[in-house]
Structures are given as structure tokens and as C-alpha cells.
Amino acid sequence: MAKNTVSRDEEGMLRSKTELTIRLLQYLKPYKLKAFIVIILLLFVMVCGIINPYLLKIAIDSYIGDSNFKGLMFIGALLLTLNILSMIASKIRIVMMSAITNNILVNIRHELYTHIQKLSFSFFDNRPVGKILARVMGDVNALQNLFNQSIQTLIPELMSLVCVSIMMLFLNFKLALAAIAILPFLAVAMFFIETQSRKRWEVYRKKRSNLNAYNHEDFSGIKVVQAFANEENTLSKFKVMVSELVNSFVAAVKLNDFFWPLVELSWGVGIVVVFYAGYLLVRSNDVTIGTLIAFSMYIGMFWRPIMNLSTFYNTLITNFSAADRIFDIMEIEPDIVSAEGSNKMPKIKGAVEFKDVTFAYEEGSAVLKDVNFKVSPGETVALVGGTGAGKTTIVSLLSRFYDPTSGEVLVDGKNIKNVELESYRSQMGIMLQDTFLFSTTIKENIRYGKLDATDEEVIAAAKAVNAHEFIMKMEKGYDTEVNERGSRLSLGQRQLISFARALLANPRILILDEATSNIDTQTEKLVQKGIEKLLFGRTSFVIAHRLSTIRDCDKIMVVGDGNIKECGTHDELIAMRGVYYNLYNAQYKFLNEGA
């Protein structure tokens, strides 16, 4: 898949209206009882509204002419009672519908968020974070009106339209035909508008996603922006994206705005036709005055659901693109999953083997080619080599962030593709060069390695990696809040906290991917004992360039040209005078060969 950028429109599937409607209505299933009650209440309100004109007809034709005061009082009391009950039912219905809609949105957002968490690294490699956030937040929110109106508009208004049509046919067949004569023309016009409108809303949501991604990227890198005094350039790009968003929105709204005038024009023409037909029928004594008055009220009740249904149809078109974007994500299958019937990984002893492993991020450009090596339990292995040699790829395969294109990765003799993913990764510990801290307390950041750890365990882990001293100098000690990504701490302090987090997790296999590269010399001396404790008793893979980390490892593997070029201890590789020897001299030329 081609990598998406902040300015590139996302590709997506355009599903049929029927498919999207059916899939969205599936989310109503857990609330079908409440939805049924809402529909009953809606029907009651609708029936009350439909009965009103008919009761008025009876009052005019039967009671006013006969001066039947008692009958008029009864009709008036009945109308008052029905309308009060209708108001109460309407209030209950609104409250219940709001609860149903909000719960559905929460469920969709949870489902989408859970699904995204299961997706493989390839998914995140190919999308800016801002575009993912746009789907989780903005696109899900866009469905609120859709669900509200699907129950409150679609079902009751359709039923209301049917019931009013029946009443109109019952009152006078000729007037009823005159009332619906304009509908075929309206349907054809709305179809042509809808065809283009949905495409325009799709473009709008793509432009909004681009802007969201650009803002996220720009604010995440605000220090770089300000350091290079690049505010004007970023503002210029921002204005271009906002302009594209505004233009796409205006284009979509312009077309959508034809819906209402079209329906209102049809309504007006329909009323003219009905009154002209009514005038002719009254003159020929085919209808009574009461029937014509009642029919005139039903005309409004006939066109009102058509107006509301057109609004619902408009909402569908506006938000179908949001539903498409959500389902685009939901239909992506993770590349890395637990194999069917896989068993849990037993407690790892730490034997690791790569057997004929080949891997390519993109077809045709292998990063690793037929890599073979074995590591015994408890060994500390250093991976060294130039940028892009494949060091991080090796540990990514070991962590099963990716699967080999061919070959096997074995841990304790088991192919890691055939064990339950969570049970395997829960025994791994990974520390990266770019240490990530959450915007919470130092204590909670350390506890992330073991969520049920006590305060005493957290402090013990911090002491073990020599982080306790600087933490206690903070204004609130372990309860000190760190900014997002730990920006208020130095790089070295963040690394020390990440060491404590890893130690608390007590992983069976530990990976340090250039984890000490951001630590100054003084801090590095402080953390060496902590690293020794971190590595003790567990299989460890270390990607680093500093002598203090590499030279004491049990085994050093030099990675280059997609393979393991050299393997041995520090002294053995120095004696070989090969690639490692040259790398060693280049980096540490101030030391003599026997250092």
C-alpha cells in the first residue's frame, strides 16, 4: 500500500445506500426493546395528530349544524386529552432516543478503537495519526443525526405518510390522486441531486481528514517549527488546506440546498392542484365543506412527512461518506494475528533462533535475506551495523510486529506464528530510542509495565535503575505530572523511567533499541548498573553504538547487506579485523586496540 500523506486524499470504497443502511441499523439490535417503545410512542403521537382533523370534520359537519353543544364539548375534551398525552409521549420519546443514540455512538467508537489497536504496524506506517483520529472522532460523531433520524424520522414518517394517504383516499379518492400527482417528478429530481451530492460530501470529508492530519503533525513538531522560524510557511500550508476544506464544503452544501426548495415548490404546486380540484368538487356538490377543510389539513400532514423524509435522505447522503470511512477501517484485517487453534506461550526460557529468515517491507526489496542465528537463554546479544542494515527489523520480527516473508522465528523451539500473540508479547520487553511517556504521573508511567504493581514495587524498580534520586528531587516526587510524551523531563530522565518500567514488567526477552543513545555520559555511568540488573537472567537484544553497551555483551552480531556478516564476542571480533574492527576504530579511534 502506498504511504498516505497529510495532503493526499485517502482512497476508500463507495458502498451502496442499502448496504450502509443495513450495517448501521445492526447497531440498533441491543436496543431493539427500547427502540420498539420509542416507535410505539411515535405511533401514538402520530395517531393523535392524524385524528385531530377527522374529529374537527365531525364537529363541523355533525355538531355545529345541529347546534349540539354537548357533542362539541365532548369533541373538545377528547382533543385536549389526546394532545396532552401526545406531548407527554413525545417528551419521553426524545429522552429515550437520545440515550439510545449516545450508547450506539459509544459502541461504534469502542469497536473502532479496539479494532485499530489490533491492526498491524503496516497500517500505522501508511497513515498519518491525524487521519486515524479523524475517523475515530469526527466520522463517528457524524453518525449521531443519522441514528436519531433513522428511528425518529424514517419509520414514523413513512407510517404517517401511509396513514394520511389512507385517510385522504377514504375522504375523497379524486382529491387524493390530485395530492400525489406531483410526487413522481419530485422523486426523479431528488435522485439526480443525490447522485452528485454524495460524491461531494466524500471529497469534503477527505479534505477535513487532511487538515486534521496536518494540524496533528504540525503541533506535534511545534518545537522544530519554531526553532527554524518556519511559522509563516506552515501557516501558508494551513491556509491552503482550509481553503480546500471550505471550497469542498460549499460545493456540497450548494447542491444539498436544492432539496428544501424542491420539496417546498412541490408542496406549493400540490396544494394549488388540490384546492383547484376541491373547488370544482364543491361546486358539483361531490364533497362537503367539512371534508374540504379536513382534507386541507391532511394536505399539510401529507407533505410534512415528505419534507421530513427528504431531510432524512439529505442526512443520509451527508453522512454516508462518514460511514464509508468507518467501515473502510473496520474491514481492514490485521496482518499479525494469533493463528487459529494456537496455544498460549508457556513461560519463556529465552532460546531464540532465526531459521532462513527473509523479510521485505515492500515486495521486491528484501531487508533481510536468509538470516540464520541462535541465541541461548540468558545471553545478551548486541546488534551493530550501519543505518538501514536491518537491526531494528530483526527485533521487530522477534517481537512479531511483522511476520517473515519466508523462514521461521523460533523461541524455545516454538514458531512464534503458532502461539497466542498476547501470551507471547506479554513476556517481551521493548525499549526504543524515542521513549514514550504518557501525560500522567511518573509513578503511573512506571506502573505501565505492571498495572497491578504496588507503590513499593514501583519505587524498588526506580531505585534499581538509579532513577529514584532524580524523581525525589521533583516537586511532587513520584506523583509529579509529566507533560505529553514527557516533554518536561530531560531525554536521560525519560530513559531512566523507561528502564524502571521495563524492569517492573520483568520480561523474559528484553529488547533495547538504541535505548541509551539519548543519555549523556554522566547519566550513562549512573545507569550502567541499572542496565546490568535489567539484563541479568533474561535473553536480551541490544541495538547500540556505545562501547560501554556493546563490549560487555555475550555475543555481538554485525548486520549488513541483509545478513549477519560477523558474530562473536568483542575481543573475538576485534581479533578478526573485519567489519566490526573497522567500525570500532571509526567510532572509538581515541582508544587503542587493546582497550
XYZ file of C-alpha atoms in Angstrom:
595
model
C 0.000 0.000 0.000
C 1.306 3.443 -0.906
C 2.005 5.635 2.086
C -0.611 8.304 2.640
C 0.478 11.846 3.496
C -1.274 14.762 5.176
C -2.026 16.413 1.824
C -3.023 13.321 -0.113
C -6.700 12.351 -0.285
C -7.455 8.934 1.148
C -8.827 6.193 -1.035
C -11.995 4.411 0.037
C -14.821 2.194 -1.089
C -18.183 3.680 -2.100
C -20.832 1.296 -0.750
C -24.466 1.153 -1.773
C -27.040 3.037 0.309
C -28.813 -0.227 1.088
C -25.648 -1.914 2.372
C -24.700 1.031 4.582
C -28.210 1.397 5.996
C -28.426 -2.303 6.873
C -24.984 -2.292 8.514
C -25.711 0.819 10.534
C -29.085 -0.480 11.694
C -27.305 -3.582 13.059
C -26.087 -1.370 15.895
C -29.706 -0.921 16.995
C -30.089 -4.620 17.837
C -29.011 -4.379 21.514
C -31.581 -1.611 21.983
C -34.436 -3.145 19.995
C -36.801 -3.192 23.011
C -36.197 0.482 23.779
C -36.370 1.299 20.086
C -39.709 -0.555 19.909
C -41.044 1.531 22.819
C -39.872 4.700 21.069
C -41.668 3.615 17.886
C -44.873 2.881 19.866
C -44.704 6.344 21.408
C -44.080 7.853 17.978
C -47.064 5.987 16.541
C -49.239 7.227 19.387
C -48.175 10.824 18.727
C -48.721 10.304 15.011
C -52.208 8.813 15.503
C -53.166 11.724 17.755
C -52.093 14.137 15.024
C -53.999 12.241 12.314
C -57.216 12.025 14.366
C -57.330 15.786 15.028
C -58.566 16.844 11.536
C -61.093 13.987 11.408
C -62.543 14.962 14.796
C -62.725 18.563 13.541
C -64.636 17.362 10.452
C -67.139 15.553 12.695
C -67.543 18.666 14.850
C -68.238 20.880 11.794
C -70.463 18.530 9.766
C -72.380 16.807 12.589
C -72.461 19.007 15.702
C -72.196 22.690 14.659
C -75.011 22.410 12.113
C -77.260 20.700 14.695
C -76.181 23.078 17.494
C -75.151 20.034 19.538
C -73.290 21.789 22.378
C -72.770 18.604 24.403
C -71.233 16.850 21.388
C -68.920 19.798 20.757
C -67.798 19.751 24.412
C -67.039 16.028 24.140
C -65.019 16.515 20.950
C -63.136 19.431 22.575
C -62.338 17.418 25.719
C -61.193 14.470 23.587
C -58.918 16.709 21.507
C -57.424 18.309 24.633
C -56.783 14.939 26.297
C -55.197 13.416 23.203
C -52.876 16.392 22.673
C -51.727 16.460 26.326
C -50.974 12.724 26.193
C -49.210 13.302 22.874
C -46.943 15.954 24.442
C -46.021 13.633 27.349
C -45.311 10.711 24.978
C -43.195 12.983 22.781
C -41.065 14.096 25.750
C -40.433 10.511 26.884
C -39.589 9.527 23.332
C -36.968 12.286 22.954
C -35.202 11.292 26.203
C -35.164 7.586 25.320
C -33.966 8.234 21.770
C -31.100 10.426 22.955
C -29.935 7.661 25.317
C -30.100 5.038 22.545
C -28.193 7.218 20.061
C -25.424 8.119 22.506
C -24.980 4.471 23.526
C -24.748 3.412 19.874
C -22.082 6.043 19.163
C -20.106 4.897 22.218
C -20.320 1.287 20.997
C -19.187 2.200 17.474
C -16.287 4.250 18.821
C -15.252 1.438 21.191
C -15.470 -1.118 18.385
C -13.446 1.071 16.016
C -10.835 1.895 18.678
C -10.483 -1.770 19.684
C -10.150 -2.818 16.051
C -7.485 -0.184 15.325
C -5.461 -1.369 18.326
C -5.345 -4.850 16.792
C -4.124 -3.651 13.407
C -0.547 -4.305 12.374
C 2.285 -1.804 12.150
C 1.850 -1.676 8.361
C -1.489 0.074 8.906
C 0.096 2.825 11.024
C 3.165 3.030 8.782
C 0.938 4.075 5.880
C -1.302 6.667 7.574
C -0.743 9.920 9.446
C -2.072 9.690 13.012
C -4.317 12.707 12.454
C -6.261 10.867 9.737
C -6.880 7.943 12.075
C -8.110 10.339 14.776
C -10.441 11.989 12.257
C -12.239 8.670 11.789
C -12.396 7.752 15.470
C -13.791 11.143 16.488
C -15.241 13.228 13.642
C -16.658 10.482 11.441
C -18.302 8.656 14.364
C -19.847 11.902 15.626
C -21.271 12.492 12.152
C -23.481 9.424 12.587
C -25.414 10.911 15.521
C -28.077 12.613 13.405
C -28.272 9.540 11.215
C -29.253 7.267 14.117
C -31.549 9.861 15.654
C -33.460 10.320 12.443
C -33.469 6.635 11.469
C -35.876 5.939 14.343
C -37.460 9.337 14.861
C -37.952 10.143 11.172
C -37.715 7.191 8.824
C -40.124 4.706 10.454
C -42.762 7.092 11.889
C -42.796 9.438 8.899
C -43.217 6.548 6.473
C -46.077 5.208 8.572
C -47.545 8.683 8.916
C -47.393 9.124 5.149
C -49.159 5.795 4.633
C -51.841 6.521 7.251
C -52.508 10.054 5.978
C -52.700 8.730 2.410
C -55.275 6.150 3.543
C -57.309 8.846 5.316
C -57.164 11.052 2.212
C -58.302 8.185 -0.016
C -61.052 7.421 2.487
C -62.273 11.039 2.471
C -62.159 11.549 -1.294
C -60.399 9.453 -3.917
C -60.196 12.215 -6.544
C -58.658 14.774 -4.182
C -56.150 12.147 -3.007
C -54.999 11.499 -6.566
C -54.605 15.243 -7.140
C -52.460 15.475 -3.974
C -49.942 12.805 -5.031
C -49.748 13.704 -8.723
C -46.574 15.771 -8.271
C -44.615 13.064 -6.342
C -43.090 11.230 -9.361
C -41.484 14.463 -10.609
C -40.084 15.161 -7.117
C -38.587 11.647 -6.851
C -36.767 11.932 -10.175
C -35.306 15.365 -9.311
C -34.109 14.178 -5.873
C -32.406 11.146 -7.426
C -30.324 13.335 -9.735
C -29.304 15.626 -6.857
C -28.341 12.700 -4.629
C -26.082 11.146 -7.264
C -23.736 14.145 -7.233
C -24.211 15.232 -3.629
C -22.756 12.081 -2.039
C -19.571 12.395 -4.118
C -19.124 15.973 -2.949
C -19.528 15.048 0.723
C -16.942 12.316 0.219
C -14.477 14.946 -1.036
C -15.297 17.217 1.924
C -14.538 14.504 4.493
C -11.240 13.707 2.786
C -10.205 17.379 2.909
C -11.225 17.587 6.577
C -9.145 14.487 7.297
C -6.147 16.081 5.542
C -6.469 19.233 7.652
C -6.789 17.199 10.853
C -3.652 15.218 9.971
C -1.708 18.398 9.123
C -2.662 20.059 12.430
C -1.653 16.973 14.404
C 1.696 16.742 12.634
C 2.399 20.476 12.879
C 1.589 20.774 16.586
C 3.497 17.565 17.396
C 6.559 19.119 15.783
C 5.974 22.676 17.038
C 9.461 22.848 18.584
C 11.044 22.191 15.191
C 8.716 24.717 13.528
C 9.653 27.442 15.997
C 13.331 26.503 16.091
C 13.597 27.128 12.345
C 11.251 30.156 12.452
C 9.033 28.363 9.960
C 5.664 29.637 11.243
C 4.856 31.600 8.085
C 5.440 28.592 5.860
C 3.260 26.303 7.992
C 0.580 28.997 8.143
C 0.631 29.240 4.359
C 0.093 25.473 4.022
C -2.633 25.646 6.676
C -4.479 28.353 4.718
C -4.322 26.271 1.532
C -5.814 23.260 3.322
C -8.519 25.357 4.997
C -9.373 26.856 1.602
C -9.707 23.360 0.102
C -11.925 22.328 3.022
C -14.151 25.389 2.713
C -14.488 25.030 -1.050
C -15.411 21.349 -0.795
C -17.969 22.131 1.931
C -19.557 24.958 -0.026
C -19.748 22.776 -3.142
C -21.514 20.027 -1.178
C -23.886 22.398 0.635
C -24.860 24.233 -2.562
C -26.162 21.004 -4.025
C -27.801 19.907 -0.783
C -29.627 23.229 -0.545
C -31.689 22.266 -3.586
C -33.539 19.657 -1.517
C -35.659 22.029 0.550
C -36.692 24.435 -2.226
C -37.521 21.450 -4.420
C -39.783 19.878 -1.796
C -41.390 23.202 -0.853
C -42.053 24.007 -4.514
C -43.652 20.583 -4.971
C -45.688 21.168 -1.796
C -46.933 24.512 -3.106
C -47.826 23.137 -6.535
C -49.560 20.185 -4.875
C -51.707 22.476 -2.705
C -52.726 24.575 -5.735
C -53.739 21.426 -7.599
C -55.733 20.091 -4.621
C -57.581 23.355 -3.986
C -58.444 23.745 -7.632
C -59.777 20.190 -7.714
C -61.600 20.838 -4.408
C -63.187 23.986 -5.784
C -64.575 22.021 -8.728
C -65.855 19.211 -6.490
C -67.548 21.613 -4.029
C -69.321 23.348 -6.909
C -70.611 19.990 -8.112
C -71.604 19.026 -4.533
C -69.296 15.990 -4.593
C -67.691 16.980 -1.248
C -68.859 18.847 1.844
C -67.230 21.962 3.318
C -66.141 19.930 6.371
C -64.487 17.327 4.145
C -62.622 20.026 2.197
C -61.413 21.696 5.419
C -60.312 18.329 6.838
C -58.631 17.475 3.531
C -56.782 20.797 3.514
C -55.384 19.900 6.946
C -54.402 16.443 5.708
C -52.561 18.024 2.785
C -50.204 19.673 5.280
C -49.910 16.392 7.172
C -49.185 14.614 3.874
C -46.364 16.930 2.798
C -44.805 17.339 6.256
C -43.519 13.711 6.380
C -42.323 14.093 2.796
C -40.380 17.161 3.910
C -39.003 15.284 6.944
C -38.142 12.243 4.832
C -36.293 14.469 2.381
C -34.345 15.895 5.342
C -33.543 12.359 6.467
C -32.498 11.479 2.928
C -30.295 14.563 2.933
C -28.757 13.440 6.240
C -28.116 10.008 4.790
C -26.258 11.457 1.829
C -24.285 13.832 4.038
C -23.177 11.127 6.462
C -22.878 8.053 4.267
C -19.326 9.144 3.472
C -18.544 9.081 7.220
C -19.988 5.572 7.481
C -17.952 4.509 4.440
C -14.762 5.775 6.078
C -15.518 3.963 9.333
C -16.260 0.673 7.585
C -13.117 1.091 5.446
C -11.108 0.791 8.672
C -13.310 -1.934 10.182
C -12.818 -4.116 7.118
C -9.012 -3.980 7.259
C -7.770 -7.276 8.612
C -4.645 -7.176 10.815
C -1.634 -8.829 9.204
C -0.429 -10.190 12.536
C -2.967 -12.307 14.433
C -2.950 -15.401 16.611
C -3.160 -18.488 14.428
C -6.411 -20.420 14.628
C -6.187 -23.013 17.403
C -2.920 -21.551 18.735
C -1.940 -22.284 22.327
C -0.668 -19.879 24.939
C 3.072 -19.381 25.063
C 4.499 -21.108 28.158
C 6.888 -19.186 30.380
C 9.751 -18.262 28.072
C 13.199 -19.632 28.906
C 14.872 -17.425 26.305
C 16.295 -19.583 23.485
C 15.950 -17.674 20.196
C 16.606 -18.935 16.675
C 16.208 -17.326 13.253
C 15.983 -20.040 10.603
C 16.398 -18.957 6.960
C 14.525 -15.693 7.642
C 13.860 -13.369 4.709
C 11.787 -10.206 5.066
C 10.736 -7.295 2.842
C 8.591 -4.302 3.810
C 7.729 -3.905 0.145
C 7.698 -6.616 -2.455
C 10.960 -6.891 -4.351
C 13.226 -5.128 -1.817
C 14.277 -7.586 0.889
C 15.732 -6.058 4.049
C 16.840 -9.442 5.409
C 17.935 -12.397 3.276
C 18.220 -15.941 4.658
C 19.262 -14.830 8.161
C 20.308 -17.650 10.495
C 21.461 -17.434 14.119
C 20.883 -18.968 17.542
C 20.878 -17.321 20.957
C 20.972 -19.273 24.218
C 18.740 -18.434 27.213
C 20.080 -15.545 29.281
C 22.541 -14.311 26.643
C 22.935 -10.632 25.868
C 23.321 -10.063 22.143
C 24.362 -6.787 20.531
C 23.259 -5.935 17.000
C 25.517 -3.438 15.227
C 25.722 -2.144 11.686
C 25.025 0.844 9.520
C 21.725 2.674 9.195
C 19.197 0.551 7.332
C 21.232 -2.627 7.778
C 18.257 -4.476 9.283
C 18.971 -4.352 13.040
C 15.551 -2.967 14.023
C 13.891 -5.309 11.530
C 15.390 -8.315 13.349
C 13.972 -7.255 16.710
C 10.643 -6.299 15.083
C 10.359 -9.829 13.713
C 11.306 -11.230 17.109
C 8.571 -9.089 18.686
C 6.231 -10.311 15.927
C 5.324 -6.827 14.797
C 5.805 -8.340 11.348
C 5.980 -11.915 10.061
C 8.897 -13.134 7.925
C 8.353 -13.255 4.188
C 9.892 -16.710 4.453
C 11.634 -18.722 7.158
C 10.879 -19.126 10.864
C 11.479 -17.236 14.101
C 11.669 -19.739 16.969
C 11.558 -19.052 20.709
C 12.248 -22.062 22.924
C 11.829 -24.150 19.786
C 8.314 -22.853 19.047
C 7.464 -20.920 15.896
C 6.082 -17.666 17.296
C 3.472 -17.590 14.491
C 1.838 -20.613 16.104
C 1.393 -19.298 19.655
C -1.192 -16.890 21.040
C 0.051 -13.387 20.284
C -0.874 -11.734 23.592
C 0.616 -14.520 25.718
C 3.865 -14.148 23.769
C 4.150 -10.361 23.713
C 3.257 -10.103 27.401
C 6.628 -11.762 28.089
C 8.541 -9.309 25.889
C 10.064 -6.027 26.974
C 10.872 -3.387 24.349
C 12.648 -0.093 24.897
C 13.045 2.231 21.949
C 15.303 5.193 21.253
C 12.268 7.507 21.281
C 10.979 6.830 24.774
C 7.245 7.416 25.039
C 5.808 8.680 28.316
C 2.112 9.289 28.916
C 0.746 12.586 30.239
C 0.207 11.288 33.774
C 2.375 10.899 36.896
C 5.856 9.409 36.944
C 4.502 6.640 39.154
C 1.805 5.672 36.652
C 4.292 5.761 33.777
C 6.494 3.243 35.590
C 3.467 1.182 36.648
C 2.502 0.814 32.972
C 4.961 -2.092 32.916
C 2.829 -3.922 35.509
C -0.592 -2.390 36.053
C -1.206 -4.145 39.393
C 2.186 -3.206 40.876
C 2.233 -1.702 44.370
C 3.856 1.660 45.124
C 6.683 -0.229 46.837
C 7.359 -2.252 43.678
C 7.366 0.920 41.573
C 9.886 2.596 43.881
C 12.056 -0.539 44.021
C 12.219 -0.645 40.204
C 13.179 3.047 40.069
C 15.914 2.535 42.664
C 17.298 -0.444 40.753
C 17.940 1.681 37.650
C 19.114 4.703 39.653
C 16.059 6.821 38.802
C 14.854 7.249 42.390
C 17.198 10.093 43.263
C 16.171 12.488 40.482
C 12.482 11.569 40.909
C 12.556 12.534 44.592
C 14.002 15.920 43.635
C 10.862 16.671 41.574
C 8.237 18.899 43.267
C 5.848 16.002 43.978
C 8.223 13.072 43.697
C 6.570 10.046 42.099
C 3.262 11.946 41.872
C 4.779 14.617 39.622
C 2.784 15.041 36.419
C 4.790 14.851 33.198
C 3.698 16.625 30.040
C 2.610 14.786 26.923
C 5.445 12.486 25.776
C 7.321 13.523 28.951
C 8.495 16.792 27.415
C 9.210 18.418 30.799
C 11.870 15.771 31.532
C 15.315 15.509 30.007
C 15.993 12.753 27.493
C 18.121 10.904 30.030
C 15.417 11.116 32.705
C 12.837 9.715 30.296
C 15.134 6.809 29.519
C 15.655 6.059 33.213
C 11.896 5.985 33.771
C 11.509 3.649 30.797
C 14.206 1.369 32.283
C 12.249 1.230 35.545
C 9.060 0.443 33.597
C 10.774 -2.391 31.738
C 12.312 -3.819 34.928
C 8.900 -3.768 36.644
C 7.397 -5.726 33.739
C 10.056 -8.432 34.282
C 10.145 -9.574 30.623
C 11.699 -12.907 29.627
C 13.136 -11.402 26.447
C 14.324 -7.795 26.507
C 14.986 -5.567 23.507
C 16.915 -2.295 23.841
C 16.737 -0.468 20.505
C 19.369 2.283 20.898
C 17.840 2.851 24.321
C 20.913 4.629 25.702
C 21.640 6.854 22.706
C 19.976 9.876 24.302
C 21.763 9.612 27.644
C 24.683 11.895 28.366
C 27.999 10.477 29.561
C 27.365 11.295 33.230
C 23.878 9.777 33.168
C 25.192 6.755 31.258
C 27.617 5.976 34.046
C 24.730 6.224 36.500
C 22.501 3.873 34.537
C 25.058 1.142 33.751
C 24.377 -0.735 36.968
C 20.671 -0.444 36.295
C 21.146 -1.885 32.806
C 23.186 -4.767 34.218
C 20.324 -5.598 36.576
C 17.836 -5.203 33.746
C 19.770 -7.653 31.551
C 20.566 -10.193 34.255
C 18.830 -13.557 33.886
C 16.971 -12.804 30.659
C 17.728 -13.040 26.952
C 18.460 -9.547 25.689
C 18.981 -7.934 22.313
C 20.777 -4.589 22.358
C 20.975 -2.219 19.390
C 23.522 0.426 20.319
C 26.773 2.039 19.245
C 28.418 2.972 22.520
C 31.333 0.816 23.638
C 30.042 0.640 27.198
C 26.911 -1.157 25.973
C 28.413 -3.344 23.262
C 31.736 -4.634 24.558
C 30.329 -6.495 27.573
C 27.686 -8.409 25.598
C 27.932 -12.205 25.376
C 27.653 -12.031 21.616
C 27.906 -9.277 19.023
C 26.317 -9.723 15.586
C 27.295 -7.375 12.781
C 24.355 -6.830 10.413
C 24.931 -5.739 6.837
C 23.591 -6.338 3.351
C 20.567 -8.101 4.820
C 22.529 -10.747 6.681
C 24.762 -11.481 9.678
C 28.256 -10.700 8.445
C 30.157 -11.382 11.670
C 29.341 -12.901 15.053
C 31.375 -13.272 18.247
C 32.475 -11.514 21.420
C 34.054 -8.072 21.386
C 37.566 -9.468 21.678
C 36.945 -12.146 19.040
C 35.634 -9.626 16.517
C 38.488 -7.226 17.181
C 40.928 -10.069 16.555
C 39.186 -10.866 13.242
C 39.997 -7.344 11.971
C 36.834 -7.332 9.868
C 33.752 -5.120 9.669
C 33.375 -4.751 13.445
C 37.048 -3.895 13.816
C 36.716 -1.077 11.282
C 33.509 0.154 12.910
C 35.174 0.058 16.305
C 38.172 2.074 15.131
C 35.961 4.594 13.362
C 33.837 5.243 16.447
C 36.432 4.909 19.171
C 39.688 5.877 17.485
C 40.820 7.583 20.666
C 41.135 4.135 22.268
C 43.953 1.797 21.384
C 43.258 -1.660 20.045
C 43.593 -3.409 23.404
C 41.208 -1.075 25.281
